[in-house]
PDB file of C-alpha atoms in Angstrom:
ATOM      1  CA  GLN A   1     -75.079  69.589 -94.029  1.00  0.00           C
ATOM      2  CA  ALA A   2     -72.987  71.972 -91.974  1.00  0.00           C
ATOM      3  CA  VAL A   3     -73.061  75.689 -92.625  1.00  0.00           C
ATOM      4  CA  VAL A   4     -69.726  77.507 -92.648  1.00  0.00           C
ATOM      5  CA  THR A   5     -69.876  81.197 -91.829  1.00  0.00           C
ATOM      6  CA  GLN A   6     -67.559  84.040 -92.761  1.00  0.00           C
ATOM      7  CA  GLU A   7     -67.837  87.789 -92.484  1.00  0.00           C
ATOM      8  CA  PRO A   8     -69.437  88.986 -95.751  1.00  0.00           C
ATOM      9  CA  SER A   9     -67.118  91.942 -95.982  1.00  0.00           C
ATOM     10  CA  LEU A  10     -64.226  93.559 -94.164  1.00  0.00           C
ATOM     11  CA  SER A  11     -61.994  96.507 -94.818  1.00  0.00           C
ATOM     12  CA  VAL A  12     -58.451  97.288 -93.805  1.00  0.00           C
ATOM     13  CA  SER A  13     -56.160 100.238 -94.292  1.00  0.00           C
ATOM     14  CA  PRO A  14     -52.927  99.758 -96.194  1.00  0.00           C
ATOM     15  CA  GLY A  15     -50.334  98.509 -93.748  1.00  0.00           C
ATOM     16  CA  GLY A  16     -53.011  97.536 -91.268  1.00  0.00           C
ATOM     17  CA  THR A  17     -54.011  94.204 -89.777  1.00  0.00           C
ATOM     18  CA  VAL A  18     -57.283  92.353 -90.256  1.00  0.00           C
ATOM     19  CA  THR A  19     -58.546  88.942 -89.174  1.00  0.00           C
ATOM     20  CA  LEU A  20     -61.026  86.928 -91.183  1.00  0.00           C
ATOM     21  CA  THR A  21     -62.826  84.122 -89.389  1.00  0.00           C
ATOM     22  CA  CYS A  22     -64.482  80.862 -90.349  1.00  0.00           C
ATOM     23  CA  GLY A  23     -67.063  79.214 -88.119  1.00  0.00           C
ATOM     24  CA  SER A  24     -69.031  75.998 -88.289  1.00  0.00           C
ATOM     25  CA  SER A  25     -72.675  75.381 -87.425  1.00  0.00           C
ATOM     26  CA  THR A  26     -71.717  71.996 -85.964  1.00  0.00           C
ATOM     27  CA  GLY A  27     -69.542  73.450 -83.193  1.00  0.00           C
ATOM     28  CA  PRO A  28     -66.000  74.678 -82.676  1.00  0.00           C
ATOM     29  CA  VAL A  29     -63.655  74.563 -85.626  1.00  0.00           C
ATOM     30  CA  THR A  30     -60.656  72.412 -84.785  1.00  0.00           C
ATOM     31  CA  SER A  31     -57.535  71.227 -86.539  1.00  0.00           C
ATOM     32  CA  GLY A  32     -59.575  68.153 -87.436  1.00  0.00           C
ATOM     33  CA  HIS A  33     -61.481  70.298 -89.924  1.00  0.00           C
ATOM     34  CA  TYR A  34     -58.161  70.904 -91.731  1.00  0.00           C
ATOM     35  CA  PRO A  35     -59.131  74.536 -92.440  1.00  0.00           C
ATOM     36  CA  TYR A  36     -58.194  75.851 -95.876  1.00  0.00           C
ATOM     37  CA  TRP A  37     -58.087  79.430 -97.042  1.00  0.00           C
ATOM     38  CA  PHE A  38     -58.356  80.492-100.702  1.00  0.00           C
ATOM     39  CA  GLN A  39     -57.939  83.883-102.300  1.00  0.00           C
ATOM     40  CA  GLN A  40     -59.825  84.852-105.437  1.00  0.00           C
ATOM     41  CA  LYS A  41     -59.346  88.047-107.390  1.00  0.00           C
ATOM     42  CA  PRO A  42     -61.885  89.183-109.999  1.00  0.00           C
ATOM     43  CA  GLY A  43     -61.828  87.048-113.106  1.00  0.00           C
ATOM     44  CA  GLN A  44     -59.230  84.686-111.701  1.00  0.00           C
ATOM     45  CA  VAL A  45     -59.191  81.100-110.529  1.00  0.00           C
ATOM     46  CA  PRO A  46     -59.059  80.777-106.739  1.00  0.00           C
ATOM     47  CA  ARG A  47     -55.687  79.916-105.316  1.00  0.00           C
ATOM     48  CA  ALA A  48     -54.808  78.154-102.118  1.00  0.00           C
ATOM     49  CA  LEU A  49     -53.205  80.332 -99.454  1.00  0.00           C
ATOM     50  CA  ILE A  50     -53.211  78.157 -96.371  1.00  0.00           C
ATOM     51  CA  CYS A  51     -54.185  74.606 -95.522  1.00  0.00           C
ATOM     52  CA  GLU A  52     -54.384  72.484 -92.403  1.00  0.00           C
ATOM     53  CA  THR A  53     -54.969  75.560 -90.280  1.00  0.00           C
ATOM     54  CA  THR A  54     -51.507  77.102 -90.515  1.00  0.00           C
ATOM     55  CA  HIS A  55     -49.587  75.662 -93.472  1.00  0.00           C
ATOM     56  CA  ARG A  56     -48.668  78.423 -95.877  1.00  0.00           C
ATOM     57  CA  GLN A  57     -48.149  77.689 -99.567  1.00  0.00           C
ATOM     58  CA  SER A  58     -44.763  78.551-101.090  1.00  0.00           C
ATOM     59  CA  TRP A  59     -46.343  81.513-102.897  1.00  0.00           C
ATOM     60  CA  THR A  60     -48.288  82.777 -99.887  1.00  0.00           C
ATOM     61  CA  PRO A  61     -46.776  85.994 -98.556  1.00  0.00           C
ATOM     62  CA  ALA A  62     -45.609  85.793 -94.971  1.00  0.00           C
ATOM     63  CA  ARG A  63     -48.046  88.567 -94.050  1.00  0.00           C
ATOM     64  CA  PHE A  64     -50.821  85.946 -94.230  1.00  0.00           C
ATOM     65  CA  SER A  65     -51.115  83.549 -91.314  1.00  0.00           C
ATOM     66  CA  GLY A  66     -53.653  80.944 -90.300  1.00  0.00           C
ATOM     67  CA  SER A  67     -54.730  79.939 -86.832  1.00  0.00           C
ATOM     68  CA  LEU A  68     -57.549  78.802 -84.599  1.00  0.00           C
ATOM     69  CA  LEU A  69     -59.076  81.688 -82.735  1.00  0.00           C
ATOM     70  CA  GLY A  70     -61.606  80.754 -80.101  1.00  0.00           C
ATOM     71  CA  ASP A  71     -64.005  78.364 -81.780  1.00  0.00           C
ATOM     72  CA  LYS A  72     -63.184  79.470 -85.313  1.00  0.00           C
ATOM     73  CA  ALA A  73     -60.458  79.231 -87.896  1.00  0.00           C
ATOM     74  CA  ALA A  74     -58.821  82.528 -88.658  1.00  0.00           C
ATOM     75  CA  LEU A  75     -56.810  84.130 -91.424  1.00  0.00           C
ATOM     76  CA  THR A  76     -54.818  87.138 -90.288  1.00  0.00           C
ATOM     77  CA  LEU A  77     -53.347  89.608 -92.704  1.00  0.00           C
ATOM     78  CA  SER A  78     -50.648  91.779 -91.128  1.00  0.00           C
ATOM     79  CA  GLY A  79     -49.414  94.702 -93.178  1.00  0.00           C
ATOM     80  CA  ALA A  80     -52.144  94.725 -95.833  1.00  0.00           C
ATOM     81  CA  GLN A  81     -51.159  95.644 -99.367  1.00  0.00           C
ATOM     82  CA  PRO A  82     -53.436  96.966-102.107  1.00  0.00           C
ATOM     83  CA  GLU A  83     -52.970  93.704-104.017  1.00  0.00           C
ATOM     84  CA  ASP A  84     -54.545  91.804-101.117  1.00  0.00           C
ATOM     85  CA  GLU A  85     -57.957  93.183-102.028  1.00  0.00           C
ATOM     86  CA  ALA A  86     -59.858  90.045-103.009  1.00  0.00           C
ATOM     87  CA  ASP A  87     -62.475  87.526-101.955  1.00  0.00           C
ATOM     88  CA  TYR A  88     -61.342  84.999 -99.378  1.00  0.00           C
ATOM     89  CA  PHE A  89     -62.997  81.625 -98.899  1.00  0.00           C
ATOM     90  CA  CYS A  90     -62.475  79.114 -96.148  1.00  0.00           C
ATOM     91  CA  LEU A  91     -63.083  75.404 -96.605  1.00  0.00           C
ATOM     92  CA  LEU A  92     -63.646  72.891 -93.843  1.00  0.00           C
ATOM     93  CA  SER A  93     -63.470  69.108 -93.926  1.00  0.00           C
ATOM     94  CA  TYR A  94     -66.169  67.077 -92.199  1.00  0.00           C
ATOM     95  CA  PRO A  95     -66.571  63.397 -91.314  1.00  0.00           C
ATOM     96  CA  GLY A  96     -66.896  61.189 -94.339  1.00  0.00           C
ATOM     97  CA  SER A  97     -64.449  63.357 -96.288  1.00  0.00           C
ATOM     98  CA  ARG A  98     -67.075  65.888 -97.185  1.00  0.00           C
ATOM     99  CA  TYR A  99     -66.207  69.535 -97.413  1.00  0.00           C
ATOM    100  CA  VAL A 100     -68.079  72.806 -97.094  1.00  0.00           C
ATOM    101  CA  PHE A 101     -67.026  76.270 -98.204  1.00  0.00           C
ATOM    102  CA  GLY A 102     -67.842  79.391 -96.307  1.00  0.00           C
ATOM    103  CA  GLY A 103     -69.732  82.108 -98.106  1.00  0.00           C
ATOM    104  CA  GLY A 104     -66.600  84.154 -98.562  1.00  0.00           C
ATOM    105  CA  THR A 105     -65.313  87.491 -97.274  1.00  0.00           C
ATOM    106  CA  LYS A 106     -64.857  90.433 -99.589  1.00  0.00           C
ATOM    107  CA  LEU A 107     -61.779  92.236 -98.324  1.00  0.00           C
ATOM    108  CA  THR A 108     -61.311  95.862 -99.248  1.00  0.00           C
ATOM    109  CA  VAL A 109     -57.975  97.593 -98.748  1.00  0.00           C
ATOM    110  CA  LEU A 110     -58.529 101.328 -98.450  1.00  0.00           C
TER     111      LEU A 110
ATOM    112  CA  GLN B   1     -47.555  70.895-108.929  1.00  0.00           C
ATOM    113  CA  VAL B   2     -49.874  69.229-111.410  1.00  0.00           C
ATOM    114  CA  GLN B   3     -51.634  71.077-114.190  1.00  0.00           C
ATOM    115  CA  LEU B   4     -55.300  70.239-114.562  1.00  0.00           C
ATOM    116  CA  VAL B   5     -56.814  70.952-117.959  1.00  0.00           C
ATOM    117  CA  GLN B   6     -60.536  71.424-118.446  1.00  0.00           C
ATOM    118  CA  PRO B   7     -62.552  71.939-121.624  1.00  0.00           C
ATOM    119  CA  GLY B   8     -64.140  75.156-122.793  1.00  0.00           C
ATOM    120  CA  ALA B   9     -67.618  76.449-122.195  1.00  0.00           C
ATOM    121  CA  GLU B  10     -70.745  74.328-122.518  1.00  0.00           C
ATOM    122  CA  VAL B  11     -74.350  75.298-123.196  1.00  0.00           C
ATOM    123  CA  LYS B  12     -77.012  72.857-122.126  1.00  0.00           C
ATOM    124  CA  ARG B  13     -80.806  72.629-122.139  1.00  0.00           C
ATOM    125  CA  PRO B  14     -82.767  72.237-118.905  1.00  0.00           C
ATOM    126  CA  GLY B  15     -83.204  68.561-118.081  1.00  0.00           C
ATOM    127  CA  SER B  16     -80.096  67.485-119.940  1.00  0.00           C
ATOM    128  CA  SER B  17     -76.717  66.385-118.583  1.00  0.00           C
ATOM    129  CA  VAL B  18     -73.216  67.799-118.681  1.00  0.00           C
ATOM    130  CA  LYS B  19     -70.004  65.794-118.416  1.00  0.00           C
ATOM    131  CA  ILE B  20     -66.829  67.756-117.787  1.00  0.00           C
ATOM    132  CA  SER B  21     -63.329  66.353-118.042  1.00  0.00           C
ATOM    133  CA  CYS B  22     -60.248  67.192-115.999  1.00  0.00           C
ATOM    134  CA  LYS B  23     -56.990  65.938-117.443  1.00  0.00           C
ATOM    135  CA  ALA B  24     -53.883  65.773-115.306  1.00  0.00           C
ATOM    136  CA  SER B  25     -50.663  66.939-116.929  1.00  0.00           C
ATOM    137  CA  GLY B  26     -48.653  64.080-118.259  1.00  0.00           C
ATOM    138  CA  GLY B  27     -51.751  61.932-118.134  1.00  0.00           C
ATOM    139  CA  ILE B  28     -50.834  60.621-114.730  1.00  0.00           C
ATOM    140  CA  PHE B  29     -52.915  60.889-111.605  1.00  0.00           C
ATOM    141  CA  THR B  30     -51.333  61.565-108.269  1.00  0.00           C
ATOM    142  CA  ASN B  31     -52.621  59.874-105.145  1.00  0.00           C
ATOM    143  CA  TYR B  32     -54.593  62.950-104.165  1.00  0.00           C
ATOM    144  CA  PRO B  33     -58.364  63.076-104.494  1.00  0.00           C
ATOM    145  CA  ILE B  34     -59.769  65.197-107.273  1.00  0.00           C
ATOM    146  CA  HIS B  35     -62.397  67.591-106.027  1.00  0.00           C
ATOM    147  CA  TRP B  36     -65.066  69.389-108.006  1.00  0.00           C
ATOM    148  CA  VAL B  37     -66.228  72.859-107.053  1.00  0.00           C
ATOM    149  CA  ARG B  38     -68.590  75.245-108.771  1.00  0.00           C
ATOM    150  CA  GLN B  39     -69.173  78.965-108.682  1.00  0.00           C
ATOM    151  CA  ALA B  40     -72.385  80.538-109.907  1.00  0.00           C
ATOM    152  CA  PRO B  41     -72.118  84.047-111.379  1.00  0.00           C
ATOM    153  CA  GLY B  42     -71.309  86.547-108.651  1.00  0.00           C
ATOM    154  CA  GLN B  43     -71.534  83.871-105.980  1.00  0.00           C
ATOM    155  CA  GLY B  44     -69.188  81.933-103.732  1.00  0.00           C
ATOM    156  CA  LEU B  45     -67.573  78.559-104.101  1.00  0.00           C
ATOM    157  CA  GLU B  46     -69.557  75.362-103.613  1.00  0.00           C
ATOM    158  CA  TRP B  47     -67.936  72.010-102.975  1.00  0.00           C
ATOM    159  CA  MET B  48     -69.660  69.323-105.030  1.00  0.00           C
ATOM    160  CA  GLY B  49     -67.670  66.196-104.308  1.00  0.00           C
ATOM    161  CA  SER B  50     -64.491  64.275-104.876  1.00  0.00           C
ATOM    162  CA  ILE B  51     -63.030  61.043-106.196  1.00  0.00           C
ATOM    163  CA  VAL B  52     -59.812  59.222-105.455  1.00  0.00           C
ATOM    164  CA  PRO B  53     -58.830  58.145-108.990  1.00  0.00           C
ATOM    165  CA  ARG B  54     -56.716  55.135-108.231  1.00  0.00           C
ATOM    166  CA  PHE B  55     -59.040  53.722-105.623  1.00  0.00           C
ATOM    167  CA  GLY B  56     -62.474  54.649-106.887  1.00  0.00           C
ATOM    168  CA  PRO B  57     -64.501  55.826-103.905  1.00  0.00           C
ATOM    169  CA  SER B  58     -66.258  59.121-104.422  1.00  0.00           C
ATOM    170  CA  LYS B  59     -68.034  61.516-102.103  1.00  0.00           C
ATOM    171  CA  SER B  60     -70.627  64.102-102.988  1.00  0.00           C
ATOM    172  CA  ALA B  61     -72.423  66.892-101.217  1.00  0.00           C
ATOM    173  CA  GLN B  62     -75.858  65.884-100.056  1.00  0.00           C
ATOM    174  CA  LYS B  63     -77.692  68.321-102.329  1.00  0.00           C
ATOM    175  CA  PHE B  64     -76.295  66.630-105.447  1.00  0.00           C
ATOM    176  CA  GLN B  65     -76.780  63.027-104.448  1.00  0.00           C
ATOM    177  CA  GLY B  66     -78.689  61.171-107.107  1.00  0.00           C
ATOM    178  CA  ARG B  67     -77.688  63.354-110.030  1.00  0.00           C
ATOM    179  CA  LEU B  68     -73.909  63.634-109.723  1.00  0.00           C
ATOM    180  CA  THR B  69     -71.388  61.041-110.858  1.00  0.00           C
ATOM    181  CA  PHE B  70     -67.610  61.042-110.696  1.00  0.00           C
ATOM    182  CA  THR B  71     -65.433  58.753-112.750  1.00  0.00           C
ATOM    183  CA  ALA B  72     -61.749  58.498-113.579  1.00  0.00           C
ATOM    184  CA  ASP B  73     -59.847  56.946-116.470  1.00  0.00           C
ATOM    185  CA  GLU B  74     -56.428  56.040-115.188  1.00  0.00           C
ATOM    186  CA  SER B  75     -55.182  55.140-118.674  1.00  0.00           C
ATOM    187  CA  THR B  76     -55.479  58.771-119.758  1.00  0.00           C
ATOM    188  CA  GLY B  77     -55.174  60.513-116.405  1.00  0.00           C
ATOM    189  CA  THR B  78     -58.576  62.090-116.852  1.00  0.00           C
ATOM    190  CA  ALA B  79     -61.315  62.566-114.280  1.00  0.00           C
ATOM    191  CA  TYR B  80     -64.920  63.295-115.145  1.00  0.00           C
ATOM    192  CA  MET B  81     -67.849  64.934-113.420  1.00  0.00           C
ATOM    193  CA  GLU B  82     -71.337  64.345-114.784  1.00  0.00           C
ATOM    194  CA  LEU B  83     -74.327  66.308-113.532  1.00  0.00           C
ATOM    195  CA  ASN B  84     -77.800  65.233-114.625  1.00  0.00           C
ATOM    196  CA  SER B  85     -81.229  66.864-114.725  1.00  0.00           C
ATOM    197  CA  LEU B  86     -79.795  70.318-115.199  1.00  0.00           C
ATOM    198  CA  THR B  87     -81.763  73.386-114.136  1.00  0.00           C
ATOM    199  CA  PHE B  88     -81.069  77.074-114.664  1.00  0.00           C
ATOM    200  CA  GLU B  89     -79.543  77.124-111.155  1.00  0.00           C
ATOM    201  CA  ASP B  90     -76.763  74.833-112.376  1.00  0.00           C
ATOM    202  CA  SER B  91     -75.332  77.593-114.554  1.00  0.00           C
ATOM    203  CA  ALA B  92     -71.871  78.127-113.095  1.00  0.00           C
ATOM    204  CA  VAL B  93     -68.159  77.746-113.623  1.00  0.00           C
ATOM    205  CA  TYR B  94     -67.080  74.236-112.678  1.00  0.00           C
ATOM    206  CA  PHE B  95     -63.566  73.667-111.385  1.00  0.00           C
ATOM    207  CA  CYS B  96     -61.578  70.542-110.681  1.00  0.00           C
ATOM    208  CA  LEU B  97     -58.850  70.773-108.061  1.00  0.00           C
ATOM    209  CA  SER B  98     -56.381  68.467-106.437  1.00  0.00           C
ATOM    210  CA  GLY B  99     -52.931  68.190-104.949  1.00  0.00           C
ATOM    211  CA  SER B 100     -51.288  68.941-101.686  1.00  0.00           C
ATOM    212  CA  CYS B 101     -53.169  71.728 -99.961  1.00  0.00           C
ATOM    213  CA  LEU B 102     -55.687  71.709-102.846  1.00  0.00           C
ATOM    214  CA  ALA B 103     -53.242  73.913-104.685  1.00  0.00           C
ATOM    215  CA  ASP B 104     -53.798  72.585-108.197  1.00  0.00           C
ATOM    216  CA  TRP B 105     -56.835  74.023-109.970  1.00  0.00           C
ATOM    217  CA  GLY B 106     -58.174  73.617-113.457  1.00  0.00           C
ATOM    218  CA  GLN B 107     -59.009  76.790-115.320  1.00  0.00           C
ATOM    219  CA  GLY B 108     -62.725  76.175-114.943  1.00  0.00           C
ATOM    220  CA  THR B 109     -65.455  75.228-117.403  1.00  0.00           C
ATOM    221  CA  PRO B 110     -68.395  77.633-117.697  1.00  0.00           C
ATOM    222  CA  VAL B 111     -71.702  75.856-118.072  1.00  0.00           C
ATOM    223  CA  THR B 112     -74.777  77.774-119.137  1.00  0.00           C
ATOM    224  CA  VAL B 113     -78.167  76.133-118.824  1.00  0.00           C
ATOM    225  CA  SER B 114     -80.503  77.861-121.212  1.00  0.00           C
ATOM    226  CA  SER B 115     -83.653  77.055-123.088  1.00  0.00           C
TER     227      SER B 115
END
């Protein structure tokens, strides 16, 4: 089974920009992995932010954007707000309709 | 968006099984697969598998093959996940999710495996 890697933790200053990445042990992440990004705050159910690399949900603030960056999927937060402090998980789709989550990135806004 | 309703917490003995339901609002499935994900205390998310309710085929992560079963009852709009041969490491919150962009999540069912 593939291993999906994320930065364990990152920090950003309020108003700053940070990029979270999502890599795959099987090779470059492409649009064919349909990268998803989820946000989870303490005690809450995860919620979908972005799917299919770049598609933002209706409730996803415009300061979040998804992309492919080099051989990884990326979630960029531009203009971080205190309420963006959360855990972020990426999810990749693999052949045979099997999926693997990354280990998650704990984002601190300070 | 579809609401997915899951039952409350379960406590199980090691070696036993747990079967968790996931009922779609209105009792009607969409055409989207229903995925099952779990999260152990203080840990990340783990994809377990999925089922396409109207068409039957299911997929599961390799580590669960042999002890994980997905079913769906179209008459009630309810999907089920059954995990057998429980160990302490299966203690987690189990979520069902579905929909466009995997945007629809159940509230989660905590399962505690304890002797």
